[in-house]
Coordinates of C-alpha atoms and ligand atoms in Angstrom, one line a residue:
M1 CA 153.4 127.9 53.9
L2 CA 150.0 126.7 53.0
A3 CA 151.1 123.1 53.4
A4 CA 152.4 123.9 57.0
V5 CA 149.1 125.5 57.9
V6 CA 147.1 122.5 56.7
R7 CA 149.5 120.1 58.5
A8 CA 149.0 122.1 61.8
R9 CA 145.2 122.1 61.4
V10 CA 145.1 118.3 60.7
R11 CA 147.4 117.7 63.8
Q12 CA 145.1 120.0 65.9
S13 CA 141.9 118.3 64.8
F14 CA 143.4 114.9 65.4
K15 CA 144.4 116.0 68.9
N16 CA 140.8 117.2 69.5
W17 CA 139.4 114.0 68.1
S18 CA 141.6 111.8 70.2
Y19 CA 140.7 114.0 73.2
D20 CA 137.0 113.5 72.4
L21 CA 137.5 109.8 72.1
R22 CA 139.3 109.6 75.4
L23 CA 136.5 111.6 77.0
F24 CA 133.9 109.3 75.5
R25 CA 135.8 106.2 76.7
W26 CA 136.0 107.6 80.2
F27 CA 132.2 108.3 80.3
Y28 CA 131.4 104.9 78.9
K29 CA 133.6 103.2 81.6
E30 CA 131.9 105.1 84.4
Y31 CA 128.5 104.2 82.9
E32 CA 129.4 100.5 82.7
E33 CA 130.8 100.5 86.3
Q34 CA 127.6 102.1 87.6
R35 CA 125.5 99.6 85.7
E36 CA 127.4 96.7 87.3
S37 CA 127.3 98.1 90.7
P38 CA 124.6 96.8 93.0
H39 CA 124.1 100.3 94.3
H40 CA 123.5 102.0 90.9
N41 CA 120.5 104.1 90.6
Y42 CA 120.0 105.3 87.1
A43 CA 116.9 103.8 85.6
S44 CA 113.8 105.9 85.6
E45 CA 111.6 102.9 84.7
A46 CA 112.0 99.2 84.1
T47 CA 110.0 96.4 82.6
I48 CA 110.0 93.4 84.8
E49 CA 109.2 89.8 83.9
I50 CA 106.8 88.2 86.4
P51 CA 107.5 84.5 87.1
D52 CA 104.8 82.4 85.5
T53 CA 102.7 81.5 88.5
F54 CA 99.3 82.5 87.2
K55 CA 96.7 79.8 86.7
C56 CA 93.4 80.7 85.1
I57 CA 90.1 79.0 84.6
R58 CA 87.1 79.8 82.4
L59 CA 89.1 82.7 80.9
E60 CA 90.1 83.4 77.3
T61 CA 92.4 86.3 78.1
F62 CA 94.9 86.4 81.0
P63 CA 96.8 88.9 83.2
S64 CA 100.0 90.2 81.7
K65 CA 103.3 88.6 82.7
T66 CA 105.3 91.8 82.5
I67 CA 105.0 95.1 84.2
T68 CA 106.6 98.5 83.6
I69 CA 107.1 100.5 86.8
N70 CA 109.0 103.8 87.4
K71 CA 111.0 105.0 90.3
E72 CA 108.2 106.9 92.0
Q73 CA 105.9 103.9 91.8
A74 CA 108.6 101.6 93.1
E75 CA 109.3 103.9 96.0
R76 CA 105.6 104.2 96.8
I77 CA 105.0 100.5 96.8
Y78 CA 108.1 99.8 99.0
K79 CA 106.9 102.5 101.4
Q80 CA 103.4 101.1 101.6
M81 CA 104.6 97.6 102.3
A82 CA 107.2 98.7 104.8
T83 CA 104.7 100.9 106.6
I84 CA 102.2 98.1 107.0
R85 CA 104.9 95.8 108.3
R86 CA 106.0 98.4 110.9
L87 CA 102.4 99.2 111.8
E88 CA 101.8 95.6 112.7
T89 CA 105.0 95.3 114.7
V90 CA 104.0 98.4 116.7
A91 CA 100.4 97.0 117.1
N92 CA 101.9 93.8 118.4
A93 CA 104.0 95.6 121.0
M94 CA 101.0 97.7 122.1
Y95 CA 99.0 94.6 122.5
K96 CA 101.7 93.0 124.6
A97 CA 101.9 96.1 126.7
K98 CA 98.1 95.7 127.3
L99 CA 97.3 99.0 125.5
V100 CA 95.2 97.1 123.0
R101 CA 92.6 94.8 124.4
G102 CA 90.2 92.3 122.7
F103 CA 90.9 90.9 119.3
C104 CA 93.9 91.9 117.1
H105 CA 94.7 90.0 113.9
L106 CA 98.0 90.9 112.3
Y107 CA 98.6 91.0 108.6
S108 CA 102.4 90.7 108.4
G109 CA 103.5 88.4 105.5
Q110 CA 100.4 89.3 103.5
E111 CA 101.4 92.9 102.5
A112 CA 101.8 92.1 98.8
V113 CA 98.1 91.2 98.5
C114 CA 96.7 94.5 99.6
V115 CA 99.4 96.7 98.2
G116 CA 99.2 94.9 94.8
I117 CA 95.4 95.2 94.6
H118 CA 95.4 98.7 95.8
A119 CA 97.9 99.8 93.2
A120 CA 95.5 98.5 90.5
M121 CA 92.4 100.1 92.0
R122 CA 91.0 103.4 90.9
P123 CA 90.4 106.0 93.6
T124 CA 86.6 105.5 93.1
D125 CA 86.6 101.7 93.6
H126 CA 85.2 100.2 96.8
L127 CA 86.4 97.5 99.1
I128 CA 85.3 95.3 102.0
T129 CA 87.4 92.8 103.9
A130 CA 87.5 90.5 107.0
Y131 CA 89.0 91.2 110.4
R132 CA 92.7 91.0 109.2
C133 CA 92.2 94.6 108.0
H134 CA 94.9 97.0 109.4
G135 CA 96.9 97.0 106.1
W136 CA 93.7 97.8 104.1
C137 CA 92.7 100.5 106.6
Y138 CA 96.0 102.3 105.9
L139 CA 95.8 101.9 102.1
M140 CA 92.1 103.1 102.1
G141 CA 93.2 106.4 103.6
L142 CA 93.3 106.0 107.4
K143 CA 96.4 107.4 109.0
P144 CA 98.7 105.2 111.1
M145 CA 97.9 107.3 114.2
E146 CA 94.1 106.9 113.7
I147 CA 94.6 103.1 113.3
L148 CA 96.8 102.7 116.4
A149 CA 94.5 105.0 118.5
E150 CA 91.5 102.9 117.3
L151 CA 93.3 99.7 118.4
A152 CA 93.9 101.3 121.8
G153 CA 90.2 102.4 122.1
R154 CA 91.1 106.1 122.1
E155 CA 89.0 109.0 120.7
A156 CA 91.8 109.9 118.2
G157 CA 90.9 106.6 116.6
C158 CA 89.2 106.5 113.2
Q159 CA 86.0 105.4 114.9
R160 CA 86.7 107.3 118.1
G161 CA 87.9 104.1 119.7
K162 CA 84.6 102.3 119.6
G163 CA 85.3 99.9 116.7
G164 CA 88.7 98.5 117.6
S165 CA 90.8 96.2 115.4
M166 CA 88.0 94.6 113.4
H167 CA 85.7 97.6 112.8
M168 CA 87.5 100.4 111.0
Y169 CA 85.9 102.3 108.1
N170 CA 86.5 105.0 105.6
K171 CA 84.9 106.3 102.5
R172 CA 84.5 103.5 100.0
F173 CA 86.0 101.1 102.7
Y174 CA 83.4 99.0 104.5
G175 CA 85.7 97.4 107.2
G176 CA 86.8 95.2 109.0
N177 CA 84.2 92.5 109.6
G178 CA 84.4 90.0 112.5
I179 CA 81.9 87.4 111.3
V180 CA 83.8 85.0 109.0
G181 CA 82.5 85.2 105.4
A182 CA 79.8 87.8 106.2
Q183 CA 81.5 90.5 104.2
V184 CA 81.3 88.5 101.0
P185 CA 77.5 88.9 100.4
L186 CA 77.8 92.5 101.7
G187 CA 80.4 93.0 98.9
A188 CA 77.9 91.6 96.4
G189 CA 75.4 94.1 97.7
I190 CA 77.9 96.9 97.2
G191 CA 78.4 95.6 93.7
L192 CA 74.7 95.8 93.1
A193 CA 74.6 99.4 94.3
L194 CA 77.6 100.2 92.1
K195 CA 76.0 98.6 89.1
N196 CA 72.9 100.7 89.6
E197 CA 75.1 103.8 90.0
A198 CA 76.5 102.9 86.6
K199 CA 79.8 104.8 86.9
G200 CA 82.0 101.9 86.1
N201 CA 83.3 101.4 89.7
V202 CA 84.0 97.9 91.1
C203 CA 83.9 96.4 94.6
V204 CA 86.7 94.1 95.9
A205 CA 85.4 91.6 98.5
L206 CA 88.1 89.7 100.4
Y207 CA 87.8 86.5 102.5
G208 CA 90.1 83.8 103.8
D209 CA 90.6 80.1 102.9
G210 CA 88.8 79.4 106.1
A211 CA 85.7 81.2 104.9
A212 CA 85.8 79.8 101.4
N213 CA 83.7 76.7 102.2
Q214 CA 80.7 78.6 103.6
G215 CA 77.3 78.5 101.9
Q216 CA 77.0 82.3 101.8
I217 CA 80.1 82.6 99.7
F218 CA 78.5 80.4 97.0
E219 CA 75.2 82.3 97.3
A220 CA 77.1 85.5 96.7
Y221 CA 78.9 84.1 93.7
N222 CA 75.6 82.9 92.3
I223 CA 73.7 86.2 92.5
A224 CA 76.7 88.2 91.4
C225 CA 77.1 86.0 88.4
L226 CA 73.4 86.0 87.6
W227 CA 73.2 89.8 87.8
R228 CA 76.7 90.4 86.4
L229 CA 77.8 92.5 89.4
P230 CA 81.1 94.3 89.2
V231 CA 82.7 92.3 92.1
I232 CA 86.1 90.9 92.4
F233 CA 86.0 88.1 95.0
V234 CA 89.5 87.7 96.5
C235 CA 90.3 84.6 98.5
E236 CA 93.4 85.4 100.6
N237 CA 94.7 81.9 101.0
N238 CA 97.2 82.1 103.8
E239 CA 97.0 78.3 104.2
Y240 CA 95.3 78.4 107.6
G241 CA 91.9 79.1 109.1
M242 CA 92.8 79.7 112.8
G243 CA 94.8 76.5 113.6
T244 CA 93.5 74.4 110.7
K245 CA 95.6 73.8 107.6
M246 CA 93.7 74.3 104.4
H247 CA 93.9 70.6 103.4
R248 CA 92.0 69.6 106.5
S249 CA 89.1 71.9 105.9
S250 CA 88.7 72.0 102.1
C251 CA 88.0 69.1 99.7
S252 CA 89.6 71.2 97.0
I253 CA 92.3 73.8 97.8
E254 CA 92.1 75.3 94.3
Y255 CA 90.0 78.1 95.6
Y256 CA 90.1 80.0 92.3
T257 CA 88.2 77.2 90.5
R258 CA 85.4 76.9 92.9
G259 CA 82.9 79.5 91.6
V260 CA 81.4 77.6 88.7
P261 CA 80.6 79.2 86.3
L262 CA 82.7 82.2 87.5
P263 CA 86.2 82.5 86.0
G264 CA 89.1 82.5 88.4
I265 CA 92.8 83.4 88.6
Y266 CA 95.4 81.9 90.9
V267 CA 98.2 84.3 91.7
D268 CA 101.3 84.2 93.9
G269 CA 100.1 86.5 96.7
M270 CA 103.7 87.1 97.9
N271 CA 104.6 88.8 94.6
I272 CA 103.3 92.3 94.6
L273 CA 103.8 92.7 90.8
A274 CA 101.8 89.6 90.0
M275 CA 99.2 90.7 92.4
H276 CA 98.9 94.0 90.7
N277 CA 98.6 92.5 87.3
A278 CA 95.9 90.0 88.4
A279 CA 93.9 92.8 90.0
E280 CA 94.4 95.2 87.0
F281 CA 93.1 92.4 84.7
A282 CA 90.2 91.7 87.0
I283 CA 89.1 95.3 87.3
G284 CA 88.9 95.5 83.5
F285 CA 87.2 92.1 83.3
V286 CA 84.4 92.7 85.8
Q287 CA 83.3 96.0 84.3
K288 CA 82.5 94.2 81.0
E289 CA 81.8 90.6 81.9
G290 CA 80.7 90.3 85.5
P291 CA 82.4 88.8 88.7
I292 CA 85.6 87.0 88.9
I293 CA 87.6 85.1 91.6
I294 CA 91.2 85.8 92.5
E295 CA 93.0 83.3 94.8
A296 CA 96.0 85.0 96.3
H297 CA 98.4 82.4 97.8
T298 CA 100.0 84.1 100.7
Y299 CA 101.1 83.4 104.3
R300 CA 100.7 84.9 107.7
Y301 CA 103.8 85.2 110.0
F302 CA 102.0 85.7 113.3
G303 CA 99.4 83.4 114.9
H304 CA 95.8 83.7 114.0
S305 CA 95.3 86.5 116.5
M306 CA 97.4 87.9 119.3
S307 CA 96.2 85.2 121.7
D308 CA 97.6 82.4 119.4
P309 CA 101.3 81.9 119.4
G310 CA 100.8 80.1 116.0
T311 CA 103.3 77.3 116.7
S312 CA 101.2 74.3 117.8
Y313 CA 99.8 73.6 114.4
R314 CA 102.9 74.6 112.3
S315 CA 106.6 74.5 113.0
R316 CA 108.8 77.5 113.6
D317 CA 110.9 76.2 110.7
E318 CA 107.9 76.4 108.3
V319 CA 107.4 80.1 109.2
A320 CA 111.2 80.8 109.1
E321 CA 111.4 79.2 105.6
V322 CA 108.6 81.4 104.2
R323 CA 110.2 84.4 105.8
S324 CA 113.5 83.7 104.2
K325 CA 112.4 82.4 100.8
R326 CA 109.0 84.1 100.0
D327 CA 109.0 87.4 102.0
P328 CA 107.1 89.9 99.8
I329 CA 109.1 92.9 100.9
S330 CA 112.5 91.3 100.4
Y331 CA 111.4 90.1 96.9
F332 CA 110.3 93.6 95.9
K333 CA 113.4 95.2 97.3
E334 CA 115.7 92.8 95.5
I335 CA 114.0 93.1 92.2
T336 CA 113.8 96.9 92.2
I337 CA 117.4 97.3 93.3
S338 CA 118.6 94.9 90.6
Q339 CA 116.6 96.9 88.1
G340 CA 118.1 100.2 89.3
L341 CA 114.8 101.6 90.5
L342 CA 115.8 101.8 94.2
T343 CA 119.1 101.6 96.0
E344 CA 120.0 99.8 99.2
D345 CA 120.7 103.1 100.9
Q346 CA 117.3 104.5 99.8
C347 CA 115.5 101.5 101.2
K348 CA 117.4 101.8 104.5
K349 CA 116.4 105.5 104.7
I350 CA 112.8 104.7 104.0
D351 CA 112.8 102.1 106.7
E352 CA 114.3 104.5 109.2
D353 CA 111.8 107.2 108.3
I354 CA 108.9 104.8 108.6
R355 CA 110.1 103.5 112.0
K356 CA 110.3 107.0 113.3
S357 CA 106.9 108.2 112.0
I358 CA 105.0 105.1 113.2
D359 CA 106.7 105.3 116.6
E360 CA 105.6 109.0 116.8
A361 CA 102.1 108.0 115.7
A362 CA 102.0 105.4 118.5
E363 CA 103.0 108.0 121.1
K364 CA 100.4 110.4 119.9
A365 CA 97.7 107.6 119.9
K366 CA 98.6 106.7 123.5
K367 CA 98.2 110.3 124.7
S368 CA 94.6 110.4 123.4
N369 CA 91.8 109.8 125.9
E370 CA 88.9 107.4 125.8
V371 CA 85.5 108.7 124.8
K372 CA 83.1 109.6 127.5
K373 CA 80.3 107.2 128.5
E374 CA 77.5 109.3 126.9
E375 CA 79.2 108.9 123.5
L376 CA 78.9 105.2 123.5
W377 CA 75.5 105.4 121.6
A378 CA 76.5 108.2 119.3
D379 CA 77.2 107.7 115.6
V380 CA 75.5 104.3 115.6
Y381 CA 73.9 105.2 112.2
M382 CA 75.1 107.5 109.5
D383 CA 71.6 108.5 108.7
N384 CA 69.2 107.4 111.4
K385 CA 65.6 107.0 110.1
E386 CA 64.1 106.3 113.5
V387 CA 63.6 108.6 116.5
G388 CA 65.7 106.7 118.9
I389 CA 68.0 103.7 118.9
R390 CA 66.4 100.3 118.7
D391 CA 66.8 97.9 121.7
T392 CA 67.6 100.6 124.2
I393 CA 64.2 100.2 126.0
G394 CA 64.6 101.5 129.5
N395 CA 67.3 104.0 128.4
R396 CA 65.6 105.3 125.3
H397 CA 68.7 106.7 123.8
K398 CA 68.3 109.3 121.1
H399 CA 70.5 109.1 118.2
F400 CA 73.1 111.8 117.7
H401 CA 76.4 112.5 116.0
A402 CA 79.4 113.2 118.2
G403 CA 82.4 112.4 116.1
K404 CA 83.4 112.1 112.5
T405 CA 80.8 110.2 110.5
L406 CA 81.2 108.9 107.0
E407 CA 80.1 111.2 104.3
K408 CA 76.5 110.6 103.2
D409 CA 77.3 110.2 99.6
H410 CA 79.2 107.0 100.2
I411 CA 77.3 105.4 97.3
K412 CA 74.5 107.6 96.0
L413 CA 71.6 105.7 97.6
K414 CA 69.0 107.7 95.7
S415 CA 69.9 105.9 92.5
F416 CA 69.5 102.6 94.3
T417 CA 66.5 101.3 92.3
P418 CA 66.0 97.8 91.2
D419 CA 67.8 97.3 87.9
T420 CA 65.2 96.3 85.3
K421 CA 67.6 96.5 82.4
L422 CA 69.7 93.5 83.4
E423 CA 70.6 91.4 80.4
P424 CA 71.1 87.7 80.7
K425 CA 74.8 86.9 81.3
D426 CA 76.7 86.1 78.2
I427 CA 77.0 82.3 78.5
P428 CA 80.6 81.2 78.9
F429 CA 81.8 78.7 76.4
E430 CA 81.9 75.8 78.9
I431 CA 78.3 76.3 79.7
K432 CA 77.4 76.5 76.0
E433 CA 79.0 73.0 75.8
W434 CA 76.9 71.9 78.7
E435 CA 73.8 73.3 77.1
A436 CA 74.5 71.5 73.9
Q437 CA 74.9 68.3 75.9
M438 CA 71.7 69.0 77.8
E439 CA 69.9 69.5 74.5
A440 CA 71.3 66.2 73.2
I441 CA 70.2 64.5 76.4
K442 CA 66.8 66.0 76.0
D443 CA 66.6 64.8 72.4
V444 CA 67.6 61.3 73.5
E445 CA 65.0 61.4 76.3
K446 CA 62.4 62.7 73.8
G447 CA 63.4 59.9 71.4
K448 CA 63.1 57.3 74.2
K449 CA 59.7 58.6 75.3
S450 CA 58.3 58.6 71.8
N451 CA 59.7 55.1 71.3
Q452 CA 58.1 54.0 74.6
K453 CA 54.9 55.7 73.6
S454 CA 54.8 54.0 70.2
K455 CA 55.7 50.7 72.0
S456 CA 52.9 51.2 74.5
D457 CA 50.6 52.2 71.6
D458 CA 51.5 48.8 70.1
K459 CA 50.5 47.0 73.4
P460 CA 47.0 45.7 73.6
E461 CA 45.0 47.8 75.9
K462 CA 44.3 46.3 79.3
K463 CA 40.8 45.8 80.1
Ligands
TPP501 C1 80.7 82.8 111.4 C2 81.9 82.6 112.2 N1 82.4 81.4 112.5 C3 83.5 81.2 113.2 C4 84.2 82.3 113.7 C5 85.5 82.1 114.4 N2 86.7 82.4 113.5 C6 87.3 83.6 113.5 S1 88.5 83.6 112.4 C7 88.2 82.0 111.9 C8 89.1 81.4 110.8 C9 89.0 82.1 109.5 O1 90.0 81.8 108.7 P1 90.3 82.4 107.3 O2 89.0 82.7 106.6 O3 91.3 81.6 106.5 O4 91.0 83.8 107.6 P2 92.4 84.2 108.2 O5 92.2 84.3 109.7 O6 93.3 83.1 107.8 O7 92.8 85.5 107.6 C10 87.2 81.5 112.6 C11 86.7 80.1 112.4 C12 83.7 83.6 113.3 N3 84.4 84.7 113.6 N4 82.6 83.7 112.6
MG502 MG1 93.3 81.7 106.2

């Protein structure tokens, strides 16, 4: 009897066990199938290897070549890049429909530069850029509707339609600047204010390869380096300054090396992850060591501005090749899908939602009116110190605020006093070598002089 009970129990537990095993096998098979499927969507985060494209100079530590991102971050990055791309497509259409007049420089193709840097920035960091600024306007907090209305010169625009494409601002965002290179010394100035404020914030100052040869760029490097200002100089090298290829305007196209003795990093500006890591490294670096240069190698898909078809100085094939092989959005989409962070369907849905919301923003922008004539001289200054507005003799316009103005505590100007505690910059090793060489030369010179002196001492005095 007992033996029969034991036999029955053993049979039962064997059955249970084999059932468990079958269940396990089934689960495992499902899991494997999902893993191999291009549409799987199971990873909550992934560590991605960044192709080794960094080049560094005058640095002893380097940006990381791996990055760990989670689903939410991947989705946010994809959304930001796709929004900027769509925003420019709509701006292009509005320009062609003559709703946008004047200048309009599109950013399509360069999205990874701004999204990558922005992902590494803290909310309290500051930024200034040139006229190709729509992507940055969006990332620095302006809504697509405000940007499109600004382009169209409407009062719903972020500057009530009085700034246009090149002059949009927000807190900690100093535009949009139309004078090539002018924003770079301004960025150094913001860096000086931030250093005085002593809260550990940094300023990113962007300029193009076409601006990189200007004298004021080197003057800004010099003073920033001398005073160890927390500034990241970013050269957005899109290979062209208007219709001039970089090789025709620059004796050296290694823009990251050109700030002697500033350190520099070259990064693939079409790779958002590499861009992020370079910016993250730079933010850490400038707080401790002083300024640094990042050269982001990128490409613009449209002409220089809307009035340039962009095909007389480069071939359509060249643009098509970059679009098919180096497109920053396609790269990010592929890598995140292959890592299981996003799915094809999810990306499609995001694209559709963005298309809809930007189209709605454009419609809303178009319905807004232009500001009235009287408002043209309003909001010229944030904090006007004079009674009227200069150079309005005859009209004598009094200053007044009509629309939104930037908050006064942009940077706490009260603490803007000359920094007397500046320490001399730690001398980078290359300079130390130079100094040693200079000392050696001086010694030789001294030796020569004393030799000459003793020789001349030997000479009989002329009478
Ligand atoms: C001081 C000054 N000189 C010339 C111009 C005319 N200009 C406008 S954009 C540009 C080319 C700048 O190229 P780059 O710096 O590479 O910027 P990208 O347009 O490629 O973003 C020039 C010469 C200007 N706006 N300001
Ligand atoms: Mg350029």
